[in-house]
Short mmCIF file of C-alpha atoms in Angstrom, two decimals:
data_model
loop_
_atom_site.label_atom_id
_atom_site.label_comp_id
_atom_site.label_asym_id
_atom_site.label_seq_id
_atom_site.Cartn_x
_atom_site.Cartn_y
_atom_site.Cartn_z
CA GLN A 73 106.82 103.48 109.50
CA VAL A 74 104.85 99.51 108.98
CA GLN A 75 107.49 97.03 109.41
CA LEU A 76 107.48 93.89 106.91
CA VAL A 77 108.45 90.45 107.50
CA GLU A 78 108.57 87.85 104.54
CA SER A 79 108.13 84.42 104.78
CA GLY A 80 107.38 80.90 102.67
CA GLY A 81 110.58 80.84 100.35
CA GLY A 82 112.36 77.82 99.63
CA LEU A 83 113.64 75.16 96.83
CA VAL A 84 110.75 73.98 94.64
CA GLN A 85 110.91 72.19 91.14
CA ALA A 86 109.86 73.58 88.27
CA GLY A 87 106.21 73.26 87.84
CA GLY A 88 105.56 73.09 91.49
CA SER A 89 103.45 76.06 94.10
CA LEU A 90 104.90 78.10 96.58
CA ARG A 91 102.77 80.95 98.88
CA LEU A 92 105.04 83.73 100.03
CA SER A 93 103.44 85.63 102.82
CA CYS A 94 104.21 89.08 104.78
CA ALA A 95 103.16 90.56 108.02
CA PRO A 96 102.86 93.75 108.12
CA SER A 97 102.82 95.50 111.07
CA GLY A 98 103.32 99.13 113.04
CA ARG A 99 101.57 102.31 111.76
CA THR A 100 98.33 102.06 109.59
CA PHE A 101 97.45 104.14 106.55
CA SER A 102 95.08 105.26 105.31
CA SER A 103 95.40 104.11 101.46
CA TYR A 104 98.25 102.81 100.35
CA VAL A 105 99.61 99.57 98.32
CA MET A 106 101.74 96.64 98.75
CA GLY A 107 103.18 94.12 96.97
CA TRP A 108 106.43 91.92 95.88
CA PHE A 109 109.67 92.90 93.85
CA ARG A 110 112.39 89.98 93.37
CA GLN A 111 115.81 90.53 92.77
CA ALA A 112 117.90 87.28 90.73
CA PRO A 113 121.59 87.06 91.25
CA GLY A 114 123.50 90.67 89.01
CA LYS A 115 119.88 91.58 87.83
CA GLU A 116 117.70 94.97 88.87
CA ARG A 117 115.11 94.16 91.48
CA GLU A 118 111.90 94.19 89.66
CA LEU A 119 108.02 94.39 90.56
CA VAL A 120 106.34 91.39 90.50
CA ALA A 121 102.71 92.22 92.07
CA ALA A 122 101.15 94.59 93.62
CA ILE A 123 97.73 94.97 95.39
CA ASN A 124 95.65 98.40 96.80
CA TRP A 125 95.06 97.57 100.37
CA ARG A 126 91.72 98.78 100.30
CA ASP A 127 89.91 98.10 97.11
CA ASN A 128 91.76 94.71 96.72
CA SER A 129 92.62 95.66 92.85
CA THR A 130 95.95 94.63 91.69
CA TYR A 131 98.42 94.33 89.21
CA CYS A 132 100.76 91.79 87.83
CA LYS A 133 103.99 91.47 85.74
CA ASP A 134 103.40 90.54 82.53
CA SER A 135 106.37 87.17 82.60
CA VAL A 136 104.11 86.33 86.27
CA ARG A 137 100.56 86.28 84.80
CA GLY A 138 98.28 83.64 85.55
CA ARG A 139 100.58 82.06 87.54
CA PHE A 140 100.91 84.00 90.51
CA THR A 141 98.16 85.29 92.47
CA ILE A 142 98.60 88.28 95.00
CA SER A 143 96.42 88.58 98.09
CA ARG A 144 95.57 89.62 101.24
CA ASP A 145 93.80 88.97 104.63
CA ASN A 146 92.44 92.04 106.15
CA ALA A 147 91.84 89.98 109.33
CA LYS A 148 95.18 88.70 109.30
CA ASN A 149 96.82 91.67 108.27
CA THR A 150 98.82 89.03 105.71
CA LEU A 151 100.16 89.87 102.44
CA TYR A 152 100.51 86.45 100.03
CA LEU A 153 102.10 86.30 96.72
CA GLN A 154 100.70 82.27 95.72
CA MET A 155 103.20 81.55 93.05
CA ASN A 156 102.19 78.53 90.68
CA SER A 157 103.88 76.57 88.07
CA LEU A 158 107.23 78.36 88.74
CA LYS A 159 109.81 77.84 86.38
CA PRO A 160 113.81 78.29 86.74
CA GLU A 161 113.64 81.85 86.05
CA ASP A 162 111.27 82.96 88.98
CA THR A 163 114.53 81.73 91.17
CA ALA A 164 115.13 85.47 93.07
CA VAL A 165 114.73 86.82 96.13
CA TYR A 166 111.75 88.06 96.74
CA TYR A 167 110.95 91.08 99.00
CA CYS A 168 107.56 92.29 100.61
CA ALA A 169 107.32 95.83 99.77
CA ALA A 170 104.77 99.02 100.52
CA ARG A 171 103.77 102.76 99.94
CA ALA A 172 102.45 104.90 100.57
CA GLY A 173 98.94 105.86 97.82
CA THR A 174 96.83 104.35 95.40
CA ILE A 175 99.17 103.74 91.69
CA LEU A 176 99.50 100.25 91.06
CA GLY A 177 102.27 99.19 88.52
CA VAL A 178 105.13 101.75 90.07
CA THR A 179 108.06 99.95 89.19
CA SER A 180 110.82 101.51 90.59
CA PRO A 181 112.22 100.19 93.39
CA HIS A 182 112.92 103.89 94.58
CA GLN A 183 109.34 104.45 94.64
CA TRP A 184 108.49 102.26 97.09
CA GLY A 185 109.22 103.15 100.41
CA TYR A 186 108.76 99.99 103.03
CA TRP A 187 110.61 97.09 102.83
CA GLY A 188 111.13 93.19 104.16
CA GLN A 189 114.47 91.45 104.50
CA GLY A 190 113.48 89.20 101.59
CA THR A 191 113.30 85.30 101.33
CA GLN A 192 114.71 83.19 98.79
CA VAL A 193 113.08 81.15 96.07
CA THR A 194 114.92 78.64 94.41
CA VAL A 195 113.37 76.84 91.36
CA SER A 196 114.83 73.71 90.30
CA SER A 197 115.15 72.43 86.76
#
């Protein structure tokens, strides 16, 4: 299994920016998708953004589109989530995740096989 480790979470003011990083290691897949989920207290875990590692196609949740950008650096083997214009409702634990395949926008966490430990993002108003 691929191992995922997130970093970059923290406390920011509304309107601020934050960049999350995820460093995968371990087994290499010929075709896979990586993404970011978030889970606020008492709420379901939701898919925020995803990227096809091979062709760089992306998916973004409607509520973050235009504010968040998912990207990857192949040379560094690192996944990023650039979060701009942060809002209090973005507050959540953010998880890096991965799944085999090519389909973006698979929203069910149960269909993602690999997870990081999560990093807390808190946006104050």
